[in-house]
XYZ file of C-alpha atoms in Angstrom:
696
model
C 17.281 92.162 24.906
C 17.380 88.316 24.622
C 19.675 88.169 21.615
C 22.170 90.595 23.074
C 22.391 88.672 26.340
C 23.657 85.553 24.481
C 26.663 87.365 22.966
C 30.001 86.349 24.519
C 31.574 88.753 27.017
C 34.618 89.366 24.846
C 33.126 92.651 23.846
C 30.427 94.890 25.236
C 27.486 96.498 23.513
C 25.747 99.381 25.187
C 22.039 99.770 24.795
C 20.809 102.927 23.090
C 19.619 105.578 25.517
C 17.536 107.612 23.183
C 13.882 106.870 22.723
C 12.765 106.109 19.196
C 9.406 105.237 17.719
C 8.234 101.629 17.776
C 8.777 100.912 14.058
C 12.188 102.452 14.128
C 12.993 100.423 17.248
C 12.546 97.112 15.330
C 14.878 98.236 12.606
C 17.380 99.565 15.130
C 17.242 96.228 17.049
C 17.906 94.207 13.891
C 20.781 96.462 13.043
C 22.284 96.002 16.491
C 22.075 92.237 16.108
C 23.679 92.378 12.717
C 26.442 94.626 14.043
C 27.067 92.265 16.935
C 27.293 89.295 14.630
C 29.749 91.040 12.354
C 31.958 91.981 15.314
C 31.816 88.362 16.537
C 32.838 86.923 13.184
C 35.703 89.404 12.892
C 36.945 88.503 16.362
C 36.823 84.788 15.621
C 38.740 85.167 12.386
C 41.446 87.146 14.211
C 41.814 84.425 16.847
C 42.135 81.710 14.189
C 44.804 83.614 12.317
C 46.773 84.316 15.530
C 47.045 80.670 16.750
C 45.537 78.223 14.228
C 47.088 75.050 15.790
C 45.633 75.358 19.293
C 48.948 74.272 20.901
C 50.176 75.570 24.301
C 51.852 78.999 24.309
C 55.388 79.754 25.468
C 54.104 80.388 28.952
C 53.070 76.768 29.218
C 49.340 77.451 29.294
C 47.220 75.795 26.634
C 45.613 78.037 24.170
C 41.817 78.229 24.243
C 40.076 75.491 22.175
C 39.221 76.882 18.777
C 35.635 76.356 17.635
C 34.448 76.426 14.134
C 32.250 79.254 12.944
C 29.323 76.901 12.696
C 29.795 75.730 16.302
C 30.138 79.315 17.613
C 27.093 80.489 15.733
C 25.111 77.525 16.912
C 26.056 78.105 20.528
C 25.294 81.793 20.342
C 22.199 81.625 18.188
C 20.627 78.156 18.611
C 17.303 79.263 17.196
C 18.808 80.240 13.862
C 21.605 77.675 13.364
C 20.246 74.383 14.812
C 17.789 73.454 12.069
C 20.248 71.303 10.128
C 21.118 69.090 13.113
C 19.211 65.896 13.810
C 16.728 65.823 16.617
C 15.646 62.640 18.409
C 15.811 59.405 16.388
C 17.615 59.424 13.107
C 15.062 59.013 10.389
C 15.692 57.670 6.926
C 14.172 59.635 4.128
C 11.958 57.639 1.859
C 13.381 59.529 -1.087
C 16.864 58.173 -0.413
C 16.021 54.603 0.617
C 14.190 52.096 -1.523
C 11.338 50.207 0.129
C 11.665 46.405 0.216
C 8.597 44.358 -0.664
C 7.729 41.710 1.899
C 8.085 38.111 0.597
C 4.912 36.176 -0.192
C 3.940 33.027 1.788
C 4.935 29.625 0.464
C 3.378 26.171 0.738
C 5.071 22.787 0.388
C 3.503 20.301 -2.042
C 4.682 16.774 -2.840
C 5.334 15.896 -6.490
C 6.273 12.568 -8.086
C 7.806 12.600 -11.580
C 7.037 9.497 -13.643
C 9.097 8.385 -16.603
C 6.247 7.688 -19.035
C 2.539 8.037 -19.650
C 0.855 5.507 -17.376
C -2.450 5.056 -15.559
C -1.065 3.467 -12.373
C 1.353 4.368 -9.610
C 4.806 2.792 -9.887
C 5.595 -0.549 -8.337
C 7.804 -0.602 -5.224
C 10.664 -1.996 -7.300
C 10.324 0.945 -9.740
C 10.331 3.672 -7.081
C 14.005 3.232 -6.228
C 14.921 3.191 -9.924
C 13.079 6.484 -10.505
C 14.666 8.076 -7.454
C 18.139 7.155 -8.678
C 17.326 8.674 -12.075
C 16.506 12.058 -10.533
C 12.763 11.512 -10.574
C 10.459 10.052 -7.964
C 9.028 11.969 -5.008
C 10.184 15.462 -4.032
C 8.657 18.244 -1.907
C 8.594 21.632 -3.668
C 7.996 24.996 -1.925
C 5.653 27.078 -4.064
C 4.420 30.655 -3.519
C 0.748 30.635 -2.621
C -0.011 33.122 -5.409
C 2.047 31.177 -7.963
C 0.689 30.580 -11.457
C 1.376 27.873 -14.041
C 4.622 29.474 -15.237
C 5.971 29.728 -11.700
C 5.018 26.120 -10.974
C 6.722 24.924 -14.180
C 9.890 26.847 -13.381
C 10.183 25.468 -9.852
C 9.435 21.915 -11.010
C 12.178 22.128 -13.630
C 14.604 23.301 -10.932
C 13.620 20.354 -8.720
C 13.527 17.756 -11.531
C 16.285 18.611 -14.039
C 14.999 16.055 -16.560
C 11.811 18.093 -16.989
C 13.828 20.681 -18.896
C 13.907 18.270 -21.836
C 10.209 17.431 -21.550
C 8.805 19.081 -24.658
C 5.703 16.982 -25.216
C 3.735 18.377 -22.280
C 2.712 16.957 -18.933
C -0.323 16.791 -16.679
C -0.725 16.288 -12.969
C -2.507 13.186 -11.678
C -3.736 12.047 -8.285
C -3.797 8.466 -6.984
C -7.029 6.863 -5.862
C -7.389 5.347 -2.406
C -6.201 1.894 -1.483
C -2.967 0.030 -1.049
C -0.424 -1.376 -3.466
C -0.450 -0.148 -7.056
C -3.260 2.406 -7.394
C -5.011 3.951 -10.361
C -4.176 7.530 -11.364
C -6.834 10.123 -12.194
C -5.976 13.296 -14.075
C -6.328 16.723 -12.420
C -7.780 18.984 -15.150
C -5.970 22.340 -15.410
C -7.826 25.658 -15.422
C -8.008 27.983 -18.420
C -4.645 29.511 -17.506
C -3.074 26.263 -16.336
C -2.422 25.087 -12.804
C -2.282 27.460 -9.860
C -0.897 26.862 -6.385
C -4.214 27.693 -4.726
C -6.006 25.075 -6.819
C -3.379 22.404 -6.179
C -3.425 23.113 -2.463
C -7.209 22.655 -2.378
C -7.078 19.452 -4.453
C -4.374 17.940 -2.217
C -6.310 18.615 0.978
C -3.838 21.166 2.263
C -0.741 19.455 0.867
C -1.465 15.943 2.162
C -1.666 14.198 -1.242
C 1.043 13.595 -3.812
C 0.804 14.946 -7.357
C 2.123 12.612 -10.064
C 3.720 14.375 -13.040
C 2.836 12.237 -16.051
C 4.542 12.954 -19.408
C 2.073 12.962 -22.290
C 4.171 12.079 -25.336
C 7.682 11.211 -24.182
C 9.509 8.622 -22.113
C 12.196 10.008 -19.849
C 15.557 8.347 -19.437
C 15.680 6.237 -16.256
C 19.417 5.667 -16.213
C 20.878 6.485 -12.749
C 22.454 9.880 -12.198
C 26.068 9.988 -10.993
C 26.447 10.011 -7.188
C 27.883 13.546 -7.261
C 24.937 14.959 -9.208
C 23.529 18.266 -8.017
C 20.145 16.575 -7.672
C 21.472 14.562 -4.722
C 23.137 17.524 -2.990
C 20.527 17.741 -0.222
C 20.109 13.995 0.284
C 21.922 12.163 3.119
C 25.051 10.325 2.061
C 27.053 7.477 3.557
C 30.356 5.778 2.890
C 30.495 2.362 1.214
C 32.706 0.221 3.426
C 33.950 -1.857 0.499
C 35.009 0.763 -2.036
C 35.164 3.849 0.251
C 32.933 5.894 -2.037
C 30.403 8.374 -0.646
C 26.996 8.227 -2.272
C 23.309 8.951 -1.500
C 21.467 6.343 0.577
C 19.042 5.339 -2.186
C 21.980 4.575 -4.496
C 23.949 2.901 -1.722
C 21.097 0.404 -1.188
C 21.655 -0.995 -4.690
C 25.373 -0.363 -4.838
C 26.242 -2.600 -1.874
C 24.676 -5.603 -3.626
C 27.026 -5.338 -6.612
C 30.076 -3.640 -5.119
C 33.066 -5.988 -4.929
C 35.330 -3.435 -3.339
C 38.849 -2.513 -4.329
C 40.312 -5.997 -4.242
C 43.222 -7.308 -6.205
C 42.413 -9.688 -9.091
C 43.796 -12.750 -7.313
C 41.452 -12.212 -4.348
C 38.311 -12.555 -6.464
C 39.074 -16.026 -7.770
C 38.138 -17.903 -4.565
C 34.508 -18.527 -5.565
C 32.504 -21.730 -5.600
C 29.548 -22.594 -7.840
C 26.428 -23.735 -6.038
C 25.346 -27.032 -7.669
C 21.669 -26.238 -7.019
C 21.206 -22.700 -8.322
C 24.482 -22.606 -10.371
C 25.499 -19.216 -8.963
C 28.953 -18.136 -7.809
C 29.562 -17.523 -4.105
C 32.675 -16.782 -2.042
C 34.156 -19.853 -0.486
C 33.444 -18.636 3.045
C 29.754 -18.066 2.222
C 28.873 -21.191 0.282
C 28.179 -23.159 3.485
C 25.566 -20.679 4.677
C 24.038 -20.464 1.222
C 23.794 -24.236 0.883
C 21.756 -24.441 4.087
C 19.194 -22.027 2.634
C 19.137 -22.953 -1.025
C 16.468 -25.618 -1.513
C 17.435 -28.822 -3.228
C 14.105 -29.214 -5.029
C 13.278 -25.663 -6.099
C 14.733 -22.204 -6.346
C 13.391 -18.702 -6.359
C 14.694 -16.895 -9.417
C 14.910 -13.137 -8.938
C 15.854 -10.488 -11.482
C 18.967 -9.393 -9.571
C 22.369 -10.914 -10.210
C 23.242 -11.021 -6.537
C 22.380 -13.845 -4.176
C 18.790 -13.926 -2.977
C 18.220 -17.243 -1.294
C 14.700 -16.529 -0.116
C 11.748 -14.956 -1.821
C 10.501 -11.634 -0.518
C 7.051 -10.127 -1.066
C 8.441 -7.460 -3.383
C 10.109 -9.946 -5.739
C 8.464 -12.107 -8.335
C 9.631 -15.657 -7.816
C 9.271 -18.432 -10.339
C 9.099 -22.044 -9.210
C 11.194 -24.185 -11.504
C 9.747 -27.595 -10.599
C 6.542 -29.334 -11.563
C 5.413 -30.215 -8.038
C 2.302 -28.627 -6.556
C 3.994 -28.794 -3.157
C 6.885 -26.681 -4.427
C 4.433 -24.160 -5.857
C 2.714 -23.851 -2.487
C 6.075 -23.578 -0.745
C 7.029 -20.694 -3.020
C 3.753 -18.916 -2.241
C 4.201 -19.495 1.478
C 7.633 -17.851 1.384
C 6.165 -14.757 -0.267
C 4.095 -13.906 2.825
C 5.416 -10.857 4.669
C 5.641 -12.166 8.236
C 6.800 -8.820 9.643
C 3.379 -7.152 9.345
C -0.259 -8.152 9.775
C -3.406 -7.748 7.681
C -6.161 -7.605 10.318
C -9.861 -8.089 9.597
C -12.817 -7.849 11.981
C -15.894 -9.468 10.420
C -19.267 -10.968 11.247
C -19.293 -14.680 10.465
C -23.035 -14.608 9.674
C -22.660 -12.377 6.588
C -19.876 -14.016 4.617
C -18.617 -13.669 1.930
C -20.122 -10.244 1.134
C -19.148 -8.676 4.445
C -15.703 -10.192 4.264
C -15.111 -8.777 0.772
C -16.313 -5.332 1.869
C -13.986 -5.246 4.869
C -11.138 -6.552 2.721
C -11.584 -3.659 0.281
C -11.852 -1.058 3.050
C -8.579 -2.148 4.637
C -6.234 0.581 3.405
C -3.655 0.627 6.181
C -2.094 -2.761 5.379
C -1.388 -5.026 2.432
C -2.873 -8.508 1.928
C 0.679 -9.732 1.332
C 1.051 -9.648 5.124
C -0.024 -12.338 7.583
C -3.818 -12.487 7.783
C -5.297 -12.078 11.284
C -9.058 -12.465 11.756
C -11.381 -11.473 14.589
C -15.023 -12.563 14.505
C -17.301 -9.922 16.006
C -18.682 -10.979 19.381
C -16.205 -13.843 19.833
C -13.286 -13.922 22.233
C -11.002 -16.098 20.123
C -7.455 -14.899 19.419
C -6.212 -15.787 15.956
C -3.129 -17.980 16.071
C -4.061 -19.727 12.832
C -7.410 -21.423 13.407
C -9.552 -18.292 12.938
C -7.709 -17.490 9.730
C -8.327 -20.982 8.368
C -11.999 -20.877 9.299
C -12.394 -17.447 7.690
C -10.699 -18.593 4.476
C -12.751 -21.804 4.442
C -16.011 -19.859 4.756
C -14.865 -17.258 2.221
C -13.813 -19.754 -0.468
C -17.013 -21.736 0.028
C -19.094 -18.549 -0.101
C -17.219 -17.230 -3.136
C -17.945 -20.445 -5.017
C -21.698 -20.149 -4.455
C -21.898 -16.331 -4.711
C -19.682 -15.562 -7.709
C -19.622 -18.818 -9.714
C -22.229 -21.037 -11.334
C -22.248 -24.491 -12.849
C -22.706 -28.143 -11.932
C -20.865 -29.602 -8.959
C -17.595 -31.464 -9.566
C -17.516 -30.407 -13.251
C -16.120 -26.906 -12.891
C -17.847 -23.542 -12.787
C -17.737 -20.243 -14.653
C -17.832 -16.775 -13.100
C -21.300 -15.295 -12.969
C -21.978 -12.544 -15.472
C -22.329 -9.570 -13.110
C -21.396 -6.087 -14.271
C -22.260 -4.763 -10.817
C -19.596 -6.920 -9.183
C -17.209 -6.016 -11.985
C -17.775 -2.295 -11.405
C -17.224 -2.704 -7.653
C -13.987 -4.647 -8.344
C -15.324 -7.581 -6.346
C -13.722 -10.071 -8.720
C -10.315 -8.504 -8.079
C -10.842 -8.916 -4.335
C -11.897 -12.531 -4.935
C -8.593 -13.085 -6.754
C -6.630 -11.663 -3.812
C -8.513 -13.883 -1.350
C -7.769 -16.950 -3.502
C -4.045 -16.110 -3.504
C -4.017 -15.571 0.272
C -5.890 -18.832 0.821
C -3.295 -20.812 -1.120
C -0.351 -19.100 0.582
C -1.624 -19.117 4.178
C -3.173 -22.525 4.687
C -6.684 -22.018 3.328
C -8.562 -24.288 0.906
C -7.786 -24.354 -2.794
C -10.398 -22.950 -5.229
C -10.772 -26.221 -7.125
C -14.011 -25.270 -8.898
C -12.900 -23.604 -12.178
C -13.701 -24.941 -15.618
C -10.756 -25.917 -17.771
C -11.062 -22.970 -20.180
C -11.214 -20.513 -17.257
C -8.024 -21.950 -15.784
C -6.267 -21.708 -19.162
C -7.254 -18.046 -19.378
C -5.922 -17.361 -15.868
C -2.597 -18.908 -16.904
C -2.133 -17.184 -20.267
C -4.522 -14.220 -20.269
C -6.001 -15.397 -23.589
C -8.924 -17.546 -24.706
C -8.422 -20.493 -27.036
C -11.731 -20.322 -28.933
C -11.073 -23.591 -30.710
C -11.283 -25.463 -27.407
C -14.639 -24.036 -26.342
C -17.614 -26.376 -26.424
C -21.141 -26.509 -25.074
C -19.808 -28.264 -21.961
C -18.110 -24.968 -21.090
C -21.472 -23.201 -20.812
C -22.582 -22.848 -17.194
C -25.367 -20.262 -17.061
C -28.911 -21.584 -17.056
C -30.236 -19.336 -19.847
C -27.604 -20.348 -22.400
C -27.800 -24.019 -21.449
C -31.570 -23.965 -21.872
C -31.289 -22.221 -25.232
C -28.804 -24.831 -26.496
C -31.229 -27.580 -25.469
C -34.098 -25.872 -27.303
C -32.063 -25.555 -30.503
C -30.956 -29.185 -30.324
C -34.490 -30.430 -29.676
C -36.148 -28.366 -32.413
C -37.857 -30.774 -34.859
C -38.814 -28.253 -37.538
C -38.179 -24.679 -38.599
C -41.306 -23.411 -36.847
C -40.170 -24.596 -33.429
C -36.690 -23.228 -34.156
C -38.079 -19.796 -35.032
C -39.662 -19.556 -31.593
C -36.176 -18.895 -30.227
C -35.001 -16.669 -33.074
C -34.721 -13.509 -30.958
C -32.578 -15.213 -28.319
C -30.356 -16.765 -30.991
C -29.814 -13.415 -32.727
C -29.065 -11.786 -29.362
C -26.189 -14.245 -28.958
C -24.521 -12.805 -32.062
C -25.731 -15.232 -34.708
C -26.081 -13.303 -38.005
C -26.737 -16.003 -40.623
C -30.082 -17.306 -41.776
C -31.916 -19.468 -39.253
C -32.542 -22.891 -40.765
C -32.475 -26.516 -39.707
C -29.086 -27.399 -41.167
C -27.430 -24.466 -39.325
C -27.994 -25.789 -35.813
C -24.281 -26.305 -35.178
C -23.511 -22.705 -36.160
C -26.253 -21.411 -33.888
C -25.055 -23.521 -30.970
C -21.511 -22.328 -31.621
C -22.689 -18.701 -31.441
C -24.485 -19.384 -28.147
C -21.364 -21.021 -26.681
C -19.127 -18.102 -27.701
C -21.626 -15.573 -26.391
C -21.938 -17.327 -23.040
C -18.183 -17.660 -22.497
C -16.581 -14.586 -24.064
C -18.775 -12.157 -22.156
C -17.091 -13.472 -18.996
C -13.617 -12.351 -20.112
C -13.754 -8.990 -18.196
C -14.602 -10.870 -15.001
C -11.721 -13.291 -15.549
C -9.342 -10.416 -16.323
C -10.217 -8.687 -13.062
C -9.932 -11.993 -11.207
C -6.497 -12.556 -12.751
C -5.428 -9.068 -11.686
C -6.175 -9.901 -8.060
C -4.327 -13.207 -8.318
C -1.096 -11.350 -9.120
C -0.653 -11.234 -5.337
C 2.436 -13.243 -4.283
C 3.254 -13.701 -7.991
C 0.603 -16.432 -8.296
C -0.194 -15.605 -11.926
C 3.479 -15.913 -12.868
C 3.668 -19.301 -11.179
C 0.612 -20.465 -13.114
C 2.042 -19.195 -16.400
C 5.363 -21.013 -15.916
C 3.961 -24.163 -14.289
C 0.385 -24.670 -15.549
C 0.515 -28.417 -14.963
C 1.710 -28.071 -11.378
C -1.000 -25.554 -10.498
C -3.777 -27.355 -12.413
C -5.026 -29.447 -9.501
C -5.390 -26.364 -7.308
C -8.033 -24.808 -9.575
C -9.715 -27.560 -11.583
C -11.781 -30.208 -9.714
C -10.721 -33.828 -9.747
C -7.395 -34.173 -7.935
C -7.821 -32.336 -4.639
C -9.130 -34.777 -2.058
C -12.158 -33.783 -0.041
C -12.312 -34.754 3.640
C -14.176 -37.955 4.425
C -14.793 -40.071 7.501
C -11.606 -42.061 7.006
C -9.446 -38.904 6.805
C -10.785 -37.595 10.116
C -10.470 -40.920 11.884
C -6.906 -41.448 10.644
C -6.032 -37.958 11.877
C -7.433 -38.587 15.373
C -5.045 -39.282 18.224
C -7.100 -40.344 21.293
C -5.533 -40.010 24.734
C -6.835 -43.185 26.318
C -6.654 -43.985 30.009
C -4.654 -46.874 31.367
C -5.127 -49.975 29.293
C -7.589 -52.535 30.610
C -9.491 -50.120 32.861
C -13.194 -49.331 32.619
C -12.377 -45.783 31.640
C -10.389 -46.984 28.651
C -13.295 -49.174 27.494
C -15.691 -46.205 27.757
C -13.304 -43.946 25.837
C -12.907 -46.465 23.018
C -16.698 -46.762 22.815
C -16.960 -42.981 22.307
C -14.358 -43.075 19.522
C -16.446 -45.785 17.841
C -19.504 -43.532 18.211
C -17.539 -40.777 16.450
C -16.665 -43.066 13.545
C -20.291 -44.223 13.217
C -21.464 -40.603 13.291
C -19.057 -39.528 10.533
C -19.876 -42.483 8.293
C -23.604 -41.895 8.723
C -23.493 -38.252 7.645
C -21.106 -39.200 4.814
C -23.567 -41.796 3.555
C -26.421 -39.265 3.622
C -24.448 -37.103 1.189
C -25.961 -33.842 2.404
C -29.265 -34.436 0.666
C -30.837 -31.493 2.473
C -29.325 -28.054 2.631
C -29.523 -27.996 6.434
C -27.997 -31.446 6.863
C -24.463 -31.880 8.163
C -21.484 -32.933 6.076
C -18.103 -34.347 6.989
C -16.340 -31.061 6.164
C -18.589 -29.289 8.704
C -17.368 -31.626 11.438
C -13.753 -31.108 10.357
C -14.178 -27.327 10.409
C -15.774 -27.505 13.861
C -12.798 -29.467 15.161
C -9.910 -27.641 13.467
C -11.215 -24.422 11.924
C -10.692 -25.664 8.357
C -13.007 -27.722 6.194
C -10.394 -28.999 3.751
C -7.552 -31.455 3.672
C -4.329 -29.510 4.343
C -2.501 -28.645 1.135
C 0.685 -27.114 2.505
C 3.270 -29.893 2.778
C 4.451 -29.149 6.310
C 0.923 -28.752 7.603
C -0.154 -31.987 5.968
C 2.604 -33.919 7.738
C 1.786 -32.503 11.165
C -2.004 -32.450 10.917
C -3.461 -34.330 13.912
C -6.695 -34.123 15.922
C -6.244 -34.767 19.637
C -9.169 -36.451 21.421
C -9.434 -36.120 25.190
C -12.065 -37.364 27.639
C -13.647 -35.628 30.623
C -14.832 -38.068 33.326
C -15.449 -35.571 36.171
C -17.807 -32.955 34.716
C -20.554 -33.745 37.284
C -18.118 -33.630 40.184
C -16.706 -30.343 38.909
C -19.925 -28.606 37.783
C -22.490 -30.204 40.028
C -25.704 -31.923 38.999
C -26.614 -31.105 35.360
C -28.333 -32.904 32.535
C -26.221 -32.180 29.440
C -22.690 -31.200 28.423
C -21.294 -30.548 24.970
C -17.846 -31.422 23.657
C -15.276 -28.654 24.070
C -13.105 -27.776 21.064
C -9.800 -25.904 20.915
C -9.428 -25.338 17.188
C -6.043 -23.663 17.544
C -4.534 -26.867 18.911
C -6.983 -29.197 17.089
C -8.177 -30.707 20.365
C -11.633 -32.123 21.212
C -12.691 -33.040 24.754
C -15.702 -35.376 25.043
C -17.947 -35.327 28.177
C -17.952 -39.058 28.910
C -20.783 -39.046 31.467
C -23.281 -37.689 28.898
C -22.401 -40.020 25.991
C -23.610 -43.370 27.219
C -25.444 -44.357 24.007
C -24.986 -43.621 20.316
C -28.354 -41.811 20.256
C -27.170 -39.402 22.931
C -23.816 -39.008 21.147
C -25.501 -38.214 17.831
C -27.890 -35.689 19.361
C -25.201 -33.850 21.319
C -22.647 -33.893 18.472
C -25.175 -32.673 15.890
C -26.156 -29.720 18.097
C -22.508 -28.917 18.880
C -21.420 -28.913 15.230
C -24.465 -27.001 14.009
C -24.581 -24.288 16.700
C -21.132 -24.316 18.307
C -18.969 -22.866 15.558
C -18.042 -19.674 17.409
C -14.709 -19.003 19.125
C -16.079 -17.983 22.529
C -13.362 -19.546 24.688
C -9.817 -18.270 25.048
């Protein structure tokens, strides 16, 4: 039998010899197994009791290794006693081990906590202040299935000051563009914000969400450098006071930190006689070389800032228009460029459109212009020509009124809605700061509004009306001889806001209503224009120095180019004195003077006729007398003469003057300018059709 064969040979069991029935055989077999097991257990117990330690006997031979009952039974009967042992890999029972739920996916979104309820993004100067106060921009990891409560909890952990925000908040998104942008609210769903919705609104986490408090203003005082909010931010050591602080706080700290000096070491300071500020004795020499002796840039910081930067609002303290322009010129950010590629045939509309679409740079940078289809590289001349064409086009496109008496903005709600007037204001500021012409075409009341932001109604008169409809209506009211003729214009008078009875002795009141209607409806256009002129701090300069800036905006004091100005600016390079070449060259210069005086005398009677400013723009790229002081001193037009064009180019019938506007140089083809008639014909064609920059 199989079971009997596995019994150890310590004892012997003899098989039964008698034959029994089959049923009895099963019982007899089970009994034999049971008897064998009992004998085995008894034998094992006897062995354990005889030598329980398993040490060697007195004969020196080690005693047999004692096995436990469980081990013996398992070895003898593996089928019955092996079920409790592990087989293969050890498996953990689910009843004894708790399942762990896999973590949900997260997404990183950028949030920006503002200190108060506002409709615009913070200024660059405010961003550092908010960051130091524990606000500003932070990236928050949110679970993709997060709801409003989860979002609020994580935002409060990121921005500790939100814990005290009890008046509610909403998320906003900034519109496109550069500089300070307008904020639009993101409406929450019925159950508040969800991460899925915010991820879709931000374009996959690319946009920044602005947290705008609804009813409260958060404290913007700086957090201490060891605040938990700055724990993850990089820190550096201040070399003066040996304190470790976050970088954004260090940027401001180093301007005011005086280090750990003894009191007697801080007394060696000298007062600058120009800006009346204190400077260390070893620095006053450097400061004096930078601090202007006729103006100063006043900045809100207490530390020394000897030059104006584009992010600071400077105020010119003198009454000179040259100092105002110098202040604006210093505000230009020369480290970056504001590039435009435009078609010269569709200015100013195309120029304004491209200006508005330029999102990658700020107009505070240096303007660089490329005219489509022209090979010219802008080193200054293309910029001046662009600004000259833009200012001239802006005057005719967006303003109306008589020449040389000032103009009003045109009443155009379409341009107002497209923010074209704001772009016009930016172009005006850039023109003044970067060598373009001044917009000297505003009426007096418009200039006063740009300076103060308010209208003085007591100073308005019928001379301030520029639109044709209102001017015609005023004339009709003044010329009315009786009440019947006056009543013909009753509807137009009432439309202007006149509410009293229409009668002959009320003409002054009716005219007053027409004047107010014609001017006050232009206030939104002027407000948008003023907003654009905040570039470079121009509006602040006008507010502080209205008299100094007056000539830049109101006609009367800015000189227009004439024949004498061009001729006095010319520097001919004559050949050797007394030679025939010199006599021919002087004759051509006389032709030029006659040509300029002739077109000046004509006065541009026809729209297609030439004017002196057209010739100046053809020669130099600008159609105005330079207004920047340094440029005015160095403005010269070099005249050269080409005597060998036929030898160089072969037999030909006509040559045109060659202009290098970047260097203000004109080269005249001497062999084709024998008579004044030929000179006039060639020069007229060159000025009229040769305005492109096709030579490099």
